[in-house]
PDB file of C-alpha atoms in Angstrom:
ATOM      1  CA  UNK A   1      54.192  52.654-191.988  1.00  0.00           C
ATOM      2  CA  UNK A   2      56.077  54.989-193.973  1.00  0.00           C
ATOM      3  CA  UNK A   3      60.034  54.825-193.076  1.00  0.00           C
ATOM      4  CA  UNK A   4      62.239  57.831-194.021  1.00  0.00           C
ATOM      5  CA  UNK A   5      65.803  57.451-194.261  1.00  0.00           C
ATOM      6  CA  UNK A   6      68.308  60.450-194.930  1.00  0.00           C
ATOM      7  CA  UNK A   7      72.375  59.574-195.131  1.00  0.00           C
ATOM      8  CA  UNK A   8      74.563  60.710-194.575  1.00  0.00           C
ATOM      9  CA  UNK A   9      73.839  61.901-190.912  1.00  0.00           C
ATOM     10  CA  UNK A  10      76.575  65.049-191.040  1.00  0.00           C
ATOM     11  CA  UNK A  11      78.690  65.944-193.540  1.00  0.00           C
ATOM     12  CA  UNK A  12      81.334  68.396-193.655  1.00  0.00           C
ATOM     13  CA  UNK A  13      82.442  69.985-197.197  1.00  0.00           C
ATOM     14  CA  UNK A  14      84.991  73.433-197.906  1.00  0.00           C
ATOM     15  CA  UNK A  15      83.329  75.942-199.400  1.00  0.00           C
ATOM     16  CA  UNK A  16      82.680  75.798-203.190  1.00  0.00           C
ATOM     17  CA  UNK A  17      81.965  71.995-203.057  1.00  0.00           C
ATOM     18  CA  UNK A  18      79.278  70.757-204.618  1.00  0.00           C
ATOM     19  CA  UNK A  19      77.089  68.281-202.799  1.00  0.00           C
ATOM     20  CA  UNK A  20      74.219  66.004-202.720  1.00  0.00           C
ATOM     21  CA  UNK A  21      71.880  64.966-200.202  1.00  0.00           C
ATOM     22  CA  UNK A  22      69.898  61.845-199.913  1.00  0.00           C
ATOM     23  CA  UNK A  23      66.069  60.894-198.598  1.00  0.00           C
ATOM     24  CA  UNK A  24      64.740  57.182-199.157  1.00  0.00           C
ATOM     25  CA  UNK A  25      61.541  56.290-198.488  1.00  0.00           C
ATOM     26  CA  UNK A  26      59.679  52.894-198.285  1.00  0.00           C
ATOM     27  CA  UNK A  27      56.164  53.382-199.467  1.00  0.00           C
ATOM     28  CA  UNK A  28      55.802  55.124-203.211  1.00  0.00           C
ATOM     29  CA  UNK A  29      52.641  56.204-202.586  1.00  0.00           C
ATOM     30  CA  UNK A  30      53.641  59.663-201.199  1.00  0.00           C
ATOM     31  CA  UNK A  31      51.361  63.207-201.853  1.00  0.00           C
ATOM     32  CA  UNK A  32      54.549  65.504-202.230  1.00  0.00           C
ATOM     33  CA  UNK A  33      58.132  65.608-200.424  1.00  0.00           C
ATOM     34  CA  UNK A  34      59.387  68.622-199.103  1.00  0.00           C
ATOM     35  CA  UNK A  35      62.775  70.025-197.839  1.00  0.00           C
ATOM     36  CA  UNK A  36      63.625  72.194-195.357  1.00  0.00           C
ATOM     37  CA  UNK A  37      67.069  73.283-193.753  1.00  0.00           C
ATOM     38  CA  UNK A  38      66.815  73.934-189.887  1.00  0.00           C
ATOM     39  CA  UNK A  39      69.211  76.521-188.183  1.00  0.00           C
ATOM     40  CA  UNK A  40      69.961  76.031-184.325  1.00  0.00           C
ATOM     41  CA  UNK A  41      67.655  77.071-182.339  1.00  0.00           C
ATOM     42  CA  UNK A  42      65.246  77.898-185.296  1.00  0.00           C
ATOM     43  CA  UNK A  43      62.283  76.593-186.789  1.00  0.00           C
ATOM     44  CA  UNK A  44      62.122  74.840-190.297  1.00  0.00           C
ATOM     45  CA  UNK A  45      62.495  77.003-193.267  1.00  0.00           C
ATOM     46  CA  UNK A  46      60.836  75.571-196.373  1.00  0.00           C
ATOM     47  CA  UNK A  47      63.270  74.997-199.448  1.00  0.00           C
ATOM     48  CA  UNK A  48      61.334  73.099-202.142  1.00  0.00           C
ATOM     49  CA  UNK A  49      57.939  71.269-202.534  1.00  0.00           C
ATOM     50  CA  UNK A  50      58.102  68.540-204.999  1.00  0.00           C
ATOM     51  CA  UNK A  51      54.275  67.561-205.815  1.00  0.00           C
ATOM     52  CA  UNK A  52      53.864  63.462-206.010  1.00  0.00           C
ATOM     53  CA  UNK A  53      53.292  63.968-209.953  1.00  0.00           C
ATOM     54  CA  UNK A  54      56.647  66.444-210.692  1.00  0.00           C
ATOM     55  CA  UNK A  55      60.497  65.134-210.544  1.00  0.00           C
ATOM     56  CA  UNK A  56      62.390  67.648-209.757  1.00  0.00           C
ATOM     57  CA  UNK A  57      62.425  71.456-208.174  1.00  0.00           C
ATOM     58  CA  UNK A  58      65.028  74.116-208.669  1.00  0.00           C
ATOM     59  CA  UNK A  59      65.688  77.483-206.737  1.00  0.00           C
ATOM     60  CA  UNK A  60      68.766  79.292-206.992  1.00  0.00           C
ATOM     61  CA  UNK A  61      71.387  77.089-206.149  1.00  0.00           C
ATOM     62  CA  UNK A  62      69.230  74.094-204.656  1.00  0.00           C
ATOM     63  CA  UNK A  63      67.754  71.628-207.084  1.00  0.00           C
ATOM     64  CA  UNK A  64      65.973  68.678-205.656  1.00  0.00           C
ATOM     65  CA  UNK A  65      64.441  65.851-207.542  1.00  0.00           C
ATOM     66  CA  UNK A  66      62.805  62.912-206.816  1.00  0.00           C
ATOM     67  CA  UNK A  67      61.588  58.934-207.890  1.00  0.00           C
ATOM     68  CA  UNK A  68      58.909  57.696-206.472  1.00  0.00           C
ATOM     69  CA  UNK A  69      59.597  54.096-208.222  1.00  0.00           C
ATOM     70  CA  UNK A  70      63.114  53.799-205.967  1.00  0.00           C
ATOM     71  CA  UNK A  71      61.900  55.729-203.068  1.00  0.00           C
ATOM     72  CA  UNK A  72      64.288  58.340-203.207  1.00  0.00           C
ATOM     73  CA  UNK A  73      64.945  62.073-203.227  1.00  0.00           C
ATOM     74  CA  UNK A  74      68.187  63.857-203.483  1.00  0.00           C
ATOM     75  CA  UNK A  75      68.869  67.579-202.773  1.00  0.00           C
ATOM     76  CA  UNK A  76      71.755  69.184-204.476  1.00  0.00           C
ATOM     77  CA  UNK A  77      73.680  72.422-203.418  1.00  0.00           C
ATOM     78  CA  UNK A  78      76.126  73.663-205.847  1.00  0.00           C
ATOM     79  CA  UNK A  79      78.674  76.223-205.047  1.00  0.00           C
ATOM     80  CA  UNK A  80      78.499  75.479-201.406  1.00  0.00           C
ATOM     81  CA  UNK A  81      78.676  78.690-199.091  1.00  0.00           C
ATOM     82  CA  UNK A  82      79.354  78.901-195.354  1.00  0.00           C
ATOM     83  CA  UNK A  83      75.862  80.136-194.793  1.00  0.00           C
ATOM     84  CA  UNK A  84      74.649  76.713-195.933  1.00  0.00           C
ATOM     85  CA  UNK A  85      75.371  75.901-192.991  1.00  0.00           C
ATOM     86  CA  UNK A  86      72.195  73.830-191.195  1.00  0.00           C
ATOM     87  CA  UNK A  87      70.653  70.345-191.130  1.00  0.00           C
ATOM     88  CA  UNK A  88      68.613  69.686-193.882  1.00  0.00           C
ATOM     89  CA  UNK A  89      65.279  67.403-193.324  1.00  0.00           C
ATOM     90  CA  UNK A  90      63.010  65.772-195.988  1.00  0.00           C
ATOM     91  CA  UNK A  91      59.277  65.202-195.050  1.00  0.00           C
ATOM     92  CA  UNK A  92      56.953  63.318-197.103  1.00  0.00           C
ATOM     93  CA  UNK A  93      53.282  63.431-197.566  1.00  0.00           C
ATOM     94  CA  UNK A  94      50.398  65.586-195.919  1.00  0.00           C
ATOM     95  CA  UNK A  95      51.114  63.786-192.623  1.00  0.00           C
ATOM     96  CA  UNK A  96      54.757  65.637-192.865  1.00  0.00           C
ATOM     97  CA  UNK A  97      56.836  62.267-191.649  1.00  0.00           C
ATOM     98  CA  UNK A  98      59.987  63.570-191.351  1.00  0.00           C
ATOM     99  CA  UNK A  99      63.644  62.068-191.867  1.00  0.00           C
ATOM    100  CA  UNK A 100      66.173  62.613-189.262  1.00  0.00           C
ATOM    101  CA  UNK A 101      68.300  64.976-191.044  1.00  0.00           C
ATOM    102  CA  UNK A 102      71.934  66.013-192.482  1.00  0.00           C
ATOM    103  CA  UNK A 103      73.775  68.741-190.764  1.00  0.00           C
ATOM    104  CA  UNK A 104      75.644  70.090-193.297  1.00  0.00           C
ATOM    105  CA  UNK A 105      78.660  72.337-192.342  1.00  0.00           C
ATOM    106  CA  UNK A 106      80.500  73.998-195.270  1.00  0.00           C
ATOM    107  CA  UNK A 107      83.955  74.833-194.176  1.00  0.00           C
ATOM    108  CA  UNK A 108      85.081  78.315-195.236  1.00  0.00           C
TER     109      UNK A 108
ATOM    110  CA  UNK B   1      54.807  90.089-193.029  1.00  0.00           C
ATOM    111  CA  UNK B   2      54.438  88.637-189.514  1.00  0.00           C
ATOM    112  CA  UNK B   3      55.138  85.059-189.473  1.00  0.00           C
ATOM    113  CA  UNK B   4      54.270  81.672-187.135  1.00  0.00           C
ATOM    114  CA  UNK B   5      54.682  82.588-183.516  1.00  0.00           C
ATOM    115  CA  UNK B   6      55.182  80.557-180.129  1.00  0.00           C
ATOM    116  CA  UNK B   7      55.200  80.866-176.764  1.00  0.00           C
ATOM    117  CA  UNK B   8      56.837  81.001-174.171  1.00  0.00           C
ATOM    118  CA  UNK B   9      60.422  80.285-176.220  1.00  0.00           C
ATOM    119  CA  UNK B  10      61.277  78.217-173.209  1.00  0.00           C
ATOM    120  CA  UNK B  11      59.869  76.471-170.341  1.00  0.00           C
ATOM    121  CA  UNK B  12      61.092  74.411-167.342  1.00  0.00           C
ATOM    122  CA  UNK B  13      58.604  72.429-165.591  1.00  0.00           C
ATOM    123  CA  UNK B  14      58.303  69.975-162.225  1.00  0.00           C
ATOM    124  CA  UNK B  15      57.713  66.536-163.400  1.00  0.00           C
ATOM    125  CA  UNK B  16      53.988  66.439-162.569  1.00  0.00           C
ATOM    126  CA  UNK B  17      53.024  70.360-163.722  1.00  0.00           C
ATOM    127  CA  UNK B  18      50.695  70.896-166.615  1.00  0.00           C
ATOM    128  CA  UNK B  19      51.982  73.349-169.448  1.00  0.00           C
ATOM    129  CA  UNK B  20      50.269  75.142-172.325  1.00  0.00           C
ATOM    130  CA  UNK B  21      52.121  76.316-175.679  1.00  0.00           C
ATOM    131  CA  UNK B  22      50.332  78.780-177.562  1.00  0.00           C
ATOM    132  CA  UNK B  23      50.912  79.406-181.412  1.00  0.00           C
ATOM    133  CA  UNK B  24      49.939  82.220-183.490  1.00  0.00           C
ATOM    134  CA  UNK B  25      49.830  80.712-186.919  1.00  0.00           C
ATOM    135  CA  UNK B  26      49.712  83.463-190.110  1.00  0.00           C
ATOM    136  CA  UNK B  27      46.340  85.484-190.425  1.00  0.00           C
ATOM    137  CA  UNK B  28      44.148  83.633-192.770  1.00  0.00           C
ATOM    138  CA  UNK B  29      45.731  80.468-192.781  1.00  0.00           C
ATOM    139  CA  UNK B  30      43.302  78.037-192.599  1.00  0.00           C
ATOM    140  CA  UNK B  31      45.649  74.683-191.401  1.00  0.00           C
ATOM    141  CA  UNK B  32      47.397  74.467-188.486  1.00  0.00           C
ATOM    142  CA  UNK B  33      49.842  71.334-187.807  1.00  0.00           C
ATOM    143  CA  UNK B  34      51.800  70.786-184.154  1.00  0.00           C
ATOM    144  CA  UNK B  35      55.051  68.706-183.879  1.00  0.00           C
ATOM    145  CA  UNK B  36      57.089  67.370-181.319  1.00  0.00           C
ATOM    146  CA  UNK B  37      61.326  67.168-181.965  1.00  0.00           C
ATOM    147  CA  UNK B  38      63.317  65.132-179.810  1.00  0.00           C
ATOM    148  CA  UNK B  39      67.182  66.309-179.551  1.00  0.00           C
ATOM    149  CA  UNK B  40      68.847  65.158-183.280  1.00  0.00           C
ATOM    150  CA  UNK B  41      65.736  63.745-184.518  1.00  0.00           C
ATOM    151  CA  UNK B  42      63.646  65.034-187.155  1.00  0.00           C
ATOM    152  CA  UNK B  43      60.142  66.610-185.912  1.00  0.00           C
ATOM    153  CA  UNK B  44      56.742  64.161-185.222  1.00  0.00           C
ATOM    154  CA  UNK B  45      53.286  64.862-186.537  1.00  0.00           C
ATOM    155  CA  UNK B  46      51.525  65.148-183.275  1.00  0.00           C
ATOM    156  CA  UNK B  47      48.309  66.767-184.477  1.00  0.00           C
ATOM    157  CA  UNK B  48      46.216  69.133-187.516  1.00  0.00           C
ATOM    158  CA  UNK B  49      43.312  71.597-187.623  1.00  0.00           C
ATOM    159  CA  UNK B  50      41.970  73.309-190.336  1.00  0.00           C
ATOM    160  CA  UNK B  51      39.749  75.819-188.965  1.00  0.00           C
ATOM    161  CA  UNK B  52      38.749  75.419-185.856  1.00  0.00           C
ATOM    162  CA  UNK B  53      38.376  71.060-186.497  1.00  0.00           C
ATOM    163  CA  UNK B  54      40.841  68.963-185.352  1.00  0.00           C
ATOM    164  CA  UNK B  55      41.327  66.880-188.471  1.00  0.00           C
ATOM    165  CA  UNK B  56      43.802  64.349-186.945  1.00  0.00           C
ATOM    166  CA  UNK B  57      45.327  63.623-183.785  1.00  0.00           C
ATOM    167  CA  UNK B  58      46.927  60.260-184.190  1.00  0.00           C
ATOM    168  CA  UNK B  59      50.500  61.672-183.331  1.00  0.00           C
ATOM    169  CA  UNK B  60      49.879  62.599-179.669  1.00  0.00           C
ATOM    170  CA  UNK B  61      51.373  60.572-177.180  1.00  0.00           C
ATOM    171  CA  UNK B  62      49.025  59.910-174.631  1.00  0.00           C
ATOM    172  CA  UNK B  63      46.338  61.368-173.402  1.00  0.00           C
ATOM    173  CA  UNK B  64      48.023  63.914-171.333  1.00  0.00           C
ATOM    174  CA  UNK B  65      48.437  65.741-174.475  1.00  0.00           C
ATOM    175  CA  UNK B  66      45.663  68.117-175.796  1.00  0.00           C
ATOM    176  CA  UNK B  67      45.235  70.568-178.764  1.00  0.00           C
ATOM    177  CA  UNK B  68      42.474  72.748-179.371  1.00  0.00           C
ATOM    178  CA  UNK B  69      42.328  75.984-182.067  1.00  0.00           C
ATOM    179  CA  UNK B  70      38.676  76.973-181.107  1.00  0.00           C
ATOM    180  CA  UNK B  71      38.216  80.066-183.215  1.00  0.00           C
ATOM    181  CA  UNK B  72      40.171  78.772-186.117  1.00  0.00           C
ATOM    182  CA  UNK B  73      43.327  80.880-185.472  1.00  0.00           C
ATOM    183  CA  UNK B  74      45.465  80.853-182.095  1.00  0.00           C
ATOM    184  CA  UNK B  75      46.147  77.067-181.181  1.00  0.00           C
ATOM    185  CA  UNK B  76      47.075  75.966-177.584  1.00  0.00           C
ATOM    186  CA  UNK B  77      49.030  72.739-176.681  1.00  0.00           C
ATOM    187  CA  UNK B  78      48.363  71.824-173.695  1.00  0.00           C
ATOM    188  CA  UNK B  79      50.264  68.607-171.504  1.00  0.00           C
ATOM    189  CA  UNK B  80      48.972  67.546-168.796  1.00  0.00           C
ATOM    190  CA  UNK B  81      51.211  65.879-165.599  1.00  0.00           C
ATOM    191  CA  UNK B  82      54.574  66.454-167.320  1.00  0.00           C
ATOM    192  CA  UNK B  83      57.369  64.074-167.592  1.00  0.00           C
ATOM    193  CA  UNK B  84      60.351  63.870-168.801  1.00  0.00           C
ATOM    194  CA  UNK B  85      59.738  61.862-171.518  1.00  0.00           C
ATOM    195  CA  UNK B  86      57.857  64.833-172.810  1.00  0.00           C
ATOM    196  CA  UNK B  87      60.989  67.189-173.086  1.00  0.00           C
ATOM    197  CA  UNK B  88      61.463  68.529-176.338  1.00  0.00           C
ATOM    198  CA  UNK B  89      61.226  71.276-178.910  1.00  0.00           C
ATOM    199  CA  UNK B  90      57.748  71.617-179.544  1.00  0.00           C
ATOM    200  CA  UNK B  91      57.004  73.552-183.288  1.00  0.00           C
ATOM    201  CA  UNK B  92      53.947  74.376-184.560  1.00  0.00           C
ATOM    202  CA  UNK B  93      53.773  75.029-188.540  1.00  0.00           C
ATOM    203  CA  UNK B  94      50.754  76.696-190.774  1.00  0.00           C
ATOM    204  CA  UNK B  95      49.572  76.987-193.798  1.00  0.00           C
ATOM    205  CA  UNK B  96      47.585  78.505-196.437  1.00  0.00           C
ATOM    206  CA  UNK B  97      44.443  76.342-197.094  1.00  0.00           C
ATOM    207  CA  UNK B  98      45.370  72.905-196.659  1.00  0.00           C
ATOM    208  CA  UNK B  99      47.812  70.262-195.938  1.00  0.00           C
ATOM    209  CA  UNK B 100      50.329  69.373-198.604  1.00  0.00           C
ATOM    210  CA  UNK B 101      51.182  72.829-199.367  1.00  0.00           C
ATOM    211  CA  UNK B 102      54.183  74.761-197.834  1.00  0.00           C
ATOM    212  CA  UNK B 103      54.204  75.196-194.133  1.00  0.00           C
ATOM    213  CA  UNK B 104      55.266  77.709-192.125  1.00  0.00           C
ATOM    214  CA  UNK B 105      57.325  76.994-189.235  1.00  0.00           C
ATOM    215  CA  UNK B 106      57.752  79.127-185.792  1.00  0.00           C
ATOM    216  CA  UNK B 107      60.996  78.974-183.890  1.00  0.00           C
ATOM    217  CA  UNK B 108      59.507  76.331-181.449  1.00  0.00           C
ATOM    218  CA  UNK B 109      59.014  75.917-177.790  1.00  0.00           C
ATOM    219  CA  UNK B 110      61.638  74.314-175.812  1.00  0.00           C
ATOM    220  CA  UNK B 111      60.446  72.047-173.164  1.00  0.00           C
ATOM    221  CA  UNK B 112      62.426  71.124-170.269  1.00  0.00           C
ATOM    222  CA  UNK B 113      60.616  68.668-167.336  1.00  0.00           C
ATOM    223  CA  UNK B 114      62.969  68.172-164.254  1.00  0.00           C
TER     224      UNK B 114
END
């Protein structure tokens, strides 16, 4: 059964930081791996879609990448803002097993 | 463009009541994926259609918990003799053709059993 790990659990950063965010996985043999930030009281909102055969995604200030052979992706935000403020989930494979998330809060 | 749609945002319910969630996934998109999200945990596969089939529907709980989509676009959730093990945000998610691809997510039904 697929296990999905994401660390830190919160994380609190000023604004301007630059930051990375972490998803480990225990079986390799994942479709895709997607990430999506989560607002309170809000649905999902899709960030990036890595496809099992690509390494990394970038859009705008997000750039995620990921290794299959270690099981892990990482999601980087540079120039942190205080509307980056959310929890951040990675979900893995076309049965969407989600990680826990990492509720970011950039301080202003 | 108009995107994933739930309702009712919110609903209390007697331990014991039956409930039905309806989502209104994007026109045209052809899979249709419900999830259940416990407070601070990441959202559960409960169940996926594409069309009007119900692909899989290894995630539900128990069998107090039923999904149907049967003209391929509006999906109901439907759970049976409530308890409150069962209280969550339920979020149902679409997409284009099939899974694997982006989904769309609506803001979720909050369910609250007393």
């Amino acid at each position: 059964k697929q296990e999905v790990t994401q660390i830190p659990a919160a994380l609190s950063v000023p604004e301007g930081e630059n930051l990375v965010l972490n998803c480990s996985f225990t079986d390799s043999a994942i479709y895709n791996l997607q990430w999506f930030r989560q607002d309170p009281g809000k649905g999902l909102t899709s960030l990036l879609l890595i496809q099992s055969s690509q390494r990394e995604q970038t859009s705008g200030r997000l750039n995620a990448s990921l290794d299959k052979s270690s099981g892990r992706s990482t999601l980087y935000i540079a120039a942190s803002q205080p509307g980056d403020s959310a929890t951040y989930l990675c979900a893995l494979g076309n049965d969407m097993r989600f990680g826990a998330g990492t509720r970011l809060t950039v301080k202003p | 463009g108009a995107g994933v749609s739930q309702s009712p945002r919110y609903k209390v319910a007697k331990r014991g009541q039956d409930v039905a969630l309806r989502c209104d996934p994007i026109s045209g998109h052809v899979s249709l994926f419900w999830y259940q999200q416990a407070l601070g945990q990441g959202p559960e596969f409960l169940t996926y259609f594409q069309n009007e089939a119900q692909l899989d529907k290894s995630g539900l709980p128990s069998d107090r918990f039923f999904a149907e989509r049967p003209e391929g676009s509006v999906s109901t959730l439907k759970i049976q003799r409530t308890q409150q093990e069962d209280s969550a945000v339920y979020l149902c998610a679409s997409s284009q053709y099939r899974g694997g691809e982006t989904q769309y997510f609506g803001p979720g039904t909050r369910l609250l059993v007393l």
